[in-house]
């Protein structure tokens, strides 16, 4: 942590992995507290792990989300980040899920391996202008995955990264124009997995 000024800051540590991995964060949190004794350190965890970290003396606050329920989607996590004042983040999510054959779209998750896409010649997302969507169909990308061609996961990674960058740009614009609530509602109105819709928009 040398070269980074951490003291007198508000620091959010996000941990959304499994219980076994939580032990790896303990020395990190301790080192973070030593480097930033006067900072307010908050940890965001799955609500099922709350009791494990709640009494950690190096933390000032613990915030929970429902990782496998109401918060199991990208907008819920970004809304949480917005509410907490987070303005910069990094995540392996778009490329990790791409390697497993999942695309991020404006209507929800699309699992390209599914047989339903074998003869679907539409782009991954008809509202996307990325290289993959301009040049290749769902059927072709599914064929690449079934044939274990690495080009398939590359195309999905390109798409997911483009989608996430475009999505966060729209969120930034909505926040700057003070219309994030309207943006959030419009997003959920076109989301196909209706059971994931937040309670306040049901």
PDB file of C-alpha atoms in Angstrom:
ATOM      1  CA  UNK A   1       0.000   0.000   0.000  1.00  0.00           C
ATOM      2  CA  UNK A   2       3.033   2.260  -0.244  1.00  0.00           C
ATOM      3  CA  UNK A   3       2.560   5.376  -2.321  1.00  0.00           C
ATOM      4  CA  UNK A   4      -1.201   5.511  -1.762  1.00  0.00           C
ATOM      5  CA  UNK A   5      -2.660   7.991   0.732  1.00  0.00           C
ATOM      6  CA  UNK A   6      -5.360   6.072   2.584  1.00  0.00           C
ATOM      7  CA  UNK A   7      -5.722   7.906   5.859  1.00  0.00           C
ATOM      8  CA  UNK A   8      -8.684  10.210   6.559  1.00  0.00           C
ATOM      9  CA  UNK A   9     -10.702   8.560   3.804  1.00  0.00           C
ATOM     10  CA  UNK A  10     -13.962   6.666   3.478  1.00  0.00           C
ATOM     11  CA  UNK A  11     -12.974   3.203   2.286  1.00  0.00           C
ATOM     12  CA  UNK A  12     -15.369   0.534   1.038  1.00  0.00           C
ATOM     13  CA  UNK A  13     -14.154  -3.072   0.873  1.00  0.00           C
ATOM     14  CA  UNK A  14     -16.426  -5.328  -1.189  1.00  0.00           C
ATOM     15  CA  UNK A  15     -16.388  -9.056  -0.578  1.00  0.00           C
ATOM     16  CA  UNK A  16     -18.895 -11.172  -2.520  1.00  0.00           C
ATOM     17  CA  UNK A  17     -17.060 -14.486  -2.669  1.00  0.00           C
ATOM     18  CA  UNK A  18     -17.451 -17.580  -0.484  1.00  0.00           C
ATOM     19  CA  UNK A  19     -16.971 -18.149   3.233  1.00  0.00           C
ATOM     20  CA  UNK A  20     -13.699 -20.013   2.718  1.00  0.00           C
ATOM     21  CA  UNK A  21     -12.229 -17.032   0.857  1.00  0.00           C
ATOM     22  CA  UNK A  22     -13.225 -14.651   3.631  1.00  0.00           C
ATOM     23  CA  UNK A  23     -10.230 -15.720   5.703  1.00  0.00           C
ATOM     24  CA  UNK A  24      -7.985 -14.234   3.017  1.00  0.00           C
ATOM     25  CA  UNK A  25      -9.415 -10.777   3.632  1.00  0.00           C
ATOM     26  CA  UNK A  26      -8.615 -10.748   7.367  1.00  0.00           C
ATOM     27  CA  UNK A  27      -4.899  -9.867   7.044  1.00  0.00           C
ATOM     28  CA  UNK A  28      -5.775  -7.377   4.291  1.00  0.00           C
ATOM     29  CA  UNK A  29      -8.297  -5.581   6.514  1.00  0.00           C
ATOM     30  CA  UNK A  30      -5.785  -5.530   9.369  1.00  0.00           C
ATOM     31  CA  UNK A  31      -3.095  -4.052   7.104  1.00  0.00           C
ATOM     32  CA  UNK A  32      -5.585  -1.538   5.741  1.00  0.00           C
ATOM     33  CA  UNK A  33      -6.463  -0.383   9.267  1.00  0.00           C
ATOM     34  CA  UNK A  34      -2.781  -0.031  10.143  1.00  0.00           C
ATOM     35  CA  UNK A  35      -2.209   2.053   7.008  1.00  0.00           C
ATOM     36  CA  UNK A  36      -5.334   4.149   7.585  1.00  0.00           C
ATOM     37  CA  UNK A  37      -5.957   4.410  11.341  1.00  0.00           C
ATOM     38  CA  UNK A  38      -8.225   7.451  10.985  1.00  0.00           C
ATOM     39  CA  UNK A  39     -10.245   6.290   7.966  1.00  0.00           C
ATOM     40  CA  UNK A  40     -13.813   5.000   8.057  1.00  0.00           C
ATOM     41  CA  UNK A  41     -13.653   1.448   6.719  1.00  0.00           C
ATOM     42  CA  UNK A  42     -16.879  -0.191   5.560  1.00  0.00           C
ATOM     43  CA  UNK A  43     -17.211  -3.764   4.335  1.00  0.00           C
ATOM     44  CA  UNK A  44     -19.918  -4.869   1.909  1.00  0.00           C
ATOM     45  CA  UNK A  45     -20.714  -8.601   2.204  1.00  0.00           C
ATOM     46  CA  UNK A  46     -23.405 -11.123   1.406  1.00  0.00           C
ATOM     47  CA  UNK A  47     -25.936 -10.980   4.252  1.00  0.00           C
ATOM     48  CA  UNK A  48     -25.307 -14.669   5.005  1.00  0.00           C
ATOM     49  CA  UNK A  49     -21.722 -13.792   6.011  1.00  0.00           C
ATOM     50  CA  UNK A  50     -22.600 -10.772   8.140  1.00  0.00           C
ATOM     51  CA  UNK A  51     -22.036 -12.497  11.489  1.00  0.00           C
ATOM     52  CA  UNK A  52     -18.546 -13.558  10.431  1.00  0.00           C
ATOM     53  CA  UNK A  53     -17.289  -9.987   9.995  1.00  0.00           C
ATOM     54  CA  UNK A  54     -19.666  -7.964  12.159  1.00  0.00           C
ATOM     55  CA  UNK A  55     -17.361  -7.823  15.171  1.00  0.00           C
ATOM     56  CA  UNK A  56     -14.085  -7.344  13.332  1.00  0.00           C
ATOM     57  CA  UNK A  57     -12.358  -4.567  15.330  1.00  0.00           C
ATOM     58  CA  UNK A  58     -10.711  -3.217  12.179  1.00  0.00           C
ATOM     59  CA  UNK A  59     -14.062  -2.378  10.559  1.00  0.00           C
ATOM     60  CA  UNK A  60     -16.228   0.628  11.340  1.00  0.00           C
ATOM     61  CA  UNK A  61     -19.307  -0.587   9.502  1.00  0.00           C
ATOM     62  CA  UNK A  62     -20.712  -3.663   7.765  1.00  0.00           C
ATOM     63  CA  UNK A  63     -23.278  -3.369   4.949  1.00  0.00           C
ATOM     64  CA  UNK A  64     -25.013  -6.413   3.499  1.00  0.00           C
ATOM     65  CA  UNK A  65     -26.643  -7.340   0.213  1.00  0.00           C
ATOM     66  CA  UNK A  66     -28.661 -10.382  -0.820  1.00  0.00           C
ATOM     67  CA  UNK A  67     -26.182 -11.861  -3.290  1.00  0.00           C
ATOM     68  CA  UNK A  68     -28.391 -14.750  -4.396  1.00  0.00           C
ATOM     69  CA  UNK A  69     -31.735 -12.961  -4.175  1.00  0.00           C
ATOM     70  CA  UNK A  70     -32.919  -9.410  -4.697  1.00  0.00           C
ATOM     71  CA  UNK A  71     -29.413  -8.041  -5.361  1.00  0.00           C
ATOM     72  CA  UNK A  72     -28.315 -10.721  -7.836  1.00  0.00           C
ATOM     73  CA  UNK A  73     -27.985  -8.398 -10.845  1.00  0.00           C
ATOM     74  CA  UNK A  74     -25.677  -5.716 -12.132  1.00  0.00           C
ATOM     75  CA  UNK A  75     -27.968  -2.723 -11.656  1.00  0.00           C
ATOM     76  CA  UNK A  76     -28.703  -3.609  -8.027  1.00  0.00           C
ATOM     77  CA  UNK A  77     -24.980  -3.666  -7.277  1.00  0.00           C
ATOM     78  CA  UNK A  78     -24.345  -0.411  -9.133  1.00  0.00           C
ATOM     79  CA  UNK A  79     -27.324   1.210  -7.383  1.00  0.00           C
ATOM     80  CA  UNK A  80     -25.800   0.154  -4.072  1.00  0.00           C
ATOM     81  CA  UNK A  81     -22.461   1.650  -5.115  1.00  0.00           C
ATOM     82  CA  UNK A  82     -24.223   4.884  -6.121  1.00  0.00           C
ATOM     83  CA  UNK A  83     -26.023   5.108  -2.780  1.00  0.00           C
ATOM     84  CA  UNK A  84     -22.722   4.602  -0.957  1.00  0.00           C
ATOM     85  CA  UNK A  85     -20.997   7.302  -3.003  1.00  0.00           C
ATOM     86  CA  UNK A  86     -18.626   4.925  -4.808  1.00  0.00           C
ATOM     87  CA  UNK A  87     -17.333   6.535  -7.994  1.00  0.00           C
ATOM     88  CA  UNK A  88     -14.704   4.044  -9.163  1.00  0.00           C
ATOM     89  CA  UNK A  89     -14.611   0.255  -9.201  1.00  0.00           C
ATOM     90  CA  UNK A  90     -13.068  -2.719 -10.967  1.00  0.00           C
ATOM     91  CA  UNK A  91     -14.360  -6.280 -11.407  1.00  0.00           C
ATOM     92  CA  UNK A  92     -13.585  -9.489 -13.305  1.00  0.00           C
ATOM     93  CA  UNK A  93     -17.315 -10.230 -13.686  1.00  0.00           C
ATOM     94  CA  UNK A  94     -17.835  -9.416 -17.407  1.00  0.00           C
ATOM     95  CA  UNK A  95     -14.981 -11.627 -18.610  1.00  0.00           C
ATOM     96  CA  UNK A  96     -15.509 -14.376 -16.014  1.00  0.00           C
ATOM     97  CA  UNK A  97     -19.140 -14.965 -16.987  1.00  0.00           C
ATOM     98  CA  UNK A  98     -18.191 -14.678 -20.670  1.00  0.00           C
ATOM     99  CA  UNK A  99     -15.794 -17.597 -20.283  1.00  0.00           C
ATOM    100  CA  UNK A 100     -18.739 -19.625 -18.992  1.00  0.00           C
ATOM    101  CA  UNK A 101     -20.944 -18.658 -21.940  1.00  0.00           C
ATOM    102  CA  UNK A 102     -23.071 -15.915 -20.366  1.00  0.00           C
ATOM    103  CA  UNK A 103     -23.731 -12.586 -22.062  1.00  0.00           C
ATOM    104  CA  UNK A 104     -24.910  -9.411 -20.366  1.00  0.00           C
ATOM    105  CA  UNK A 105     -27.789  -7.803 -22.275  1.00  0.00           C
ATOM    106  CA  UNK A 106     -30.272  -4.976 -21.831  1.00  0.00           C
ATOM    107  CA  UNK A 107     -32.989  -7.565 -21.174  1.00  0.00           C
ATOM    108  CA  UNK A 108     -31.121  -9.849 -18.798  1.00  0.00           C
ATOM    109  CA  UNK A 109     -28.638 -12.705 -18.819  1.00  0.00           C
ATOM    110  CA  UNK A 110     -28.291 -14.713 -22.015  1.00  0.00           C
ATOM    111  CA  UNK A 111     -26.674 -18.152 -21.717  1.00  0.00           C
ATOM    112  CA  UNK A 112     -25.349 -18.693 -25.216  1.00  0.00           C
ATOM    113  CA  UNK A 113     -24.761 -22.436 -24.695  1.00  0.00           C
ATOM    114  CA  UNK A 114     -28.499 -23.090 -24.450  1.00  0.00           C
ATOM    115  CA  UNK A 115     -30.016 -25.071 -27.331  1.00  0.00           C
ATOM    116  CA  UNK A 116     -32.621 -22.364 -27.965  1.00  0.00           C
ATOM    117  CA  UNK A 117     -29.905 -20.265 -29.656  1.00  0.00           C
ATOM    118  CA  UNK A 118     -28.734 -22.971 -32.093  1.00  0.00           C
ATOM    119  CA  UNK A 119     -30.641 -21.349 -34.969  1.00  0.00           C
ATOM    120  CA  UNK A 120     -30.963 -17.822 -33.602  1.00  0.00           C
ATOM    121  CA  UNK A 121     -29.277 -15.529 -36.108  1.00  0.00           C
ATOM    122  CA  UNK A 122     -29.840 -12.304 -34.206  1.00  0.00           C
ATOM    123  CA  UNK A 123     -26.924 -10.519 -32.500  1.00  0.00           C
ATOM    124  CA  UNK A 124     -26.311 -11.145 -28.797  1.00  0.00           C
ATOM    125  CA  UNK A 125     -28.105  -7.883 -27.977  1.00  0.00           C
ATOM    126  CA  UNK A 126     -30.042  -6.075 -30.683  1.00  0.00           C
ATOM    127  CA  UNK A 127     -29.410  -2.756 -28.908  1.00  0.00           C
ATOM    128  CA  UNK A 128     -25.627  -3.224 -28.784  1.00  0.00           C
ATOM    129  CA  UNK A 129     -23.098  -1.827 -31.252  1.00  0.00           C
ATOM    130  CA  UNK A 130     -20.036  -3.825 -30.186  1.00  0.00           C
ATOM    131  CA  UNK A 131     -17.816  -5.740 -32.612  1.00  0.00           C
ATOM    132  CA  UNK A 132     -19.375  -9.090 -31.717  1.00  0.00           C
ATOM    133  CA  UNK A 133     -22.951  -7.879 -32.153  1.00  0.00           C
ATOM    134  CA  UNK A 134     -22.185  -6.145 -35.466  1.00  0.00           C
ATOM    135  CA  UNK A 135     -20.535  -9.175 -36.998  1.00  0.00           C
ATOM    136  CA  UNK A 136     -21.684 -12.438 -35.430  1.00  0.00           C
ATOM    137  CA  UNK A 137     -24.939 -14.175 -34.514  1.00  0.00           C
ATOM    138  CA  UNK A 138     -26.007 -15.968 -31.358  1.00  0.00           C
ATOM    139  CA  UNK A 139     -26.059 -19.221 -33.334  1.00  0.00           C
ATOM    140  CA  UNK A 140     -22.461 -18.814 -34.524  1.00  0.00           C
ATOM    141  CA  UNK A 141     -21.131 -17.877 -31.089  1.00  0.00           C
ATOM    142  CA  UNK A 142     -23.002 -20.840 -29.586  1.00  0.00           C
ATOM    143  CA  UNK A 143     -21.352 -23.073 -32.217  1.00  0.00           C
ATOM    144  CA  UNK A 144     -17.945 -21.744 -31.159  1.00  0.00           C
ATOM    145  CA  UNK A 145     -18.622 -22.602 -27.535  1.00  0.00           C
ATOM    146  CA  UNK A 146     -19.913 -26.074 -28.360  1.00  0.00           C
ATOM    147  CA  UNK A 147     -16.816 -26.664 -30.529  1.00  0.00           C
ATOM    148  CA  UNK A 148     -14.627 -25.336 -27.659  1.00  0.00           C
ATOM    149  CA  UNK A 149     -13.173 -22.646 -29.898  1.00  0.00           C
ATOM    150  CA  UNK A 150     -11.529 -19.920 -27.827  1.00  0.00           C
ATOM    151  CA  UNK A 151     -12.813 -17.284 -30.268  1.00  0.00           C
ATOM    152  CA  UNK A 152     -16.277 -17.734 -28.759  1.00  0.00           C
ATOM    153  CA  UNK A 153     -15.302 -16.622 -25.270  1.00  0.00           C
ATOM    154  CA  UNK A 154     -13.267 -13.789 -26.783  1.00  0.00           C
ATOM    155  CA  UNK A 155     -16.368 -12.499 -28.598  1.00  0.00           C
ATOM    156  CA  UNK A 156     -18.501 -12.735 -25.464  1.00  0.00           C
ATOM    157  CA  UNK A 157     -15.784 -10.948 -23.462  1.00  0.00           C
ATOM    158  CA  UNK A 158     -15.681  -8.143 -26.041  1.00  0.00           C
ATOM    159  CA  UNK A 159     -19.459  -7.852 -25.864  1.00  0.00           C
ATOM    160  CA  UNK A 160     -19.692  -7.920 -22.059  1.00  0.00           C
ATOM    161  CA  UNK A 161     -16.973  -5.305 -21.626  1.00  0.00           C
ATOM    162  CA  UNK A 162     -18.609  -3.044 -24.213  1.00  0.00           C
ATOM    163  CA  UNK A 163     -22.013  -3.544 -22.590  1.00  0.00           C
ATOM    164  CA  UNK A 164     -20.727  -2.719 -19.100  1.00  0.00           C
ATOM    165  CA  UNK A 165     -18.805   0.370 -20.240  1.00  0.00           C
ATOM    166  CA  UNK A 166     -21.849   1.652 -22.142  1.00  0.00           C
ATOM    167  CA  UNK A 167     -24.138   0.803 -19.220  1.00  0.00           C
ATOM    168  CA  UNK A 168     -22.037   2.675 -16.675  1.00  0.00           C
ATOM    169  CA  UNK A 169     -21.805   5.670 -19.030  1.00  0.00           C
ATOM    170  CA  UNK A 170     -25.608   5.792 -19.130  1.00  0.00           C
ATOM    171  CA  UNK A 171     -25.679   5.589 -15.326  1.00  0.00           C
ATOM    172  CA  UNK A 172     -23.175   8.460 -15.029  1.00  0.00           C
ATOM    173  CA  UNK A 173     -25.236  10.571 -17.421  1.00  0.00           C
ATOM    174  CA  UNK A 174     -28.417   9.793 -15.463  1.00  0.00           C
ATOM    175  CA  UNK A 175     -26.765  10.744 -12.161  1.00  0.00           C
ATOM    176  CA  UNK A 176     -25.372  13.994 -13.579  1.00  0.00           C
ATOM    177  CA  UNK A 177     -28.815  14.871 -14.956  1.00  0.00           C
ATOM    178  CA  UNK A 178     -30.504  13.934 -11.656  1.00  0.00           C
ATOM    179  CA  UNK A 179     -32.685  11.276 -13.256  1.00  0.00           C
ATOM    180  CA  UNK A 180     -31.164   8.069 -11.880  1.00  0.00           C
ATOM    181  CA  UNK A 181     -34.489   6.946 -10.385  1.00  0.00           C
ATOM    182  CA  UNK A 182     -36.154   7.216 -13.807  1.00  0.00           C
ATOM    183  CA  UNK A 183     -33.242   5.391 -15.467  1.00  0.00           C
ATOM    184  CA  UNK A 184     -33.464   2.589 -12.908  1.00  0.00           C
ATOM    185  CA  UNK A 185     -37.207   2.150 -13.483  1.00  0.00           C
ATOM    186  CA  UNK A 186     -36.821   2.142 -17.281  1.00  0.00           C
ATOM    187  CA  UNK A 187     -34.081  -0.476 -17.001  1.00  0.00           C
ATOM    188  CA  UNK A 188     -36.268  -2.793 -14.948  1.00  0.00           C
ATOM    189  CA  UNK A 189     -39.273  -2.257 -17.207  1.00  0.00           C
ATOM    190  CA  UNK A 190     -37.430  -4.019 -20.057  1.00  0.00           C
ATOM    191  CA  UNK A 191     -35.773  -6.679 -17.875  1.00  0.00           C
ATOM    192  CA  UNK A 192     -37.212 -10.066 -18.828  1.00  0.00           C
ATOM    193  CA  UNK A 193     -36.515 -11.858 -15.548  1.00  0.00           C
ATOM    194  CA  UNK A 194     -39.409 -10.228 -13.704  1.00  0.00           C
ATOM    195  CA  UNK A 195     -38.878 -12.239 -10.504  1.00  0.00           C
ATOM    196  CA  UNK A 196     -35.663 -10.255  -9.957  1.00  0.00           C
ATOM    197  CA  UNK A 197     -37.458  -6.900 -10.015  1.00  0.00           C
ATOM    198  CA  UNK A 198     -36.765  -4.860  -6.837  1.00  0.00           C
ATOM    199  CA  UNK A 199     -39.579  -4.730  -4.282  1.00  0.00           C
ATOM    200  CA  UNK A 200     -39.972  -0.974  -4.549  1.00  0.00           C
ATOM    201  CA  UNK A 201     -40.649  -1.301  -8.302  1.00  0.00           C
ATOM    202  CA  UNK A 202     -42.873  -4.380  -8.149  1.00  0.00           C
TER     203      UNK A 202
END
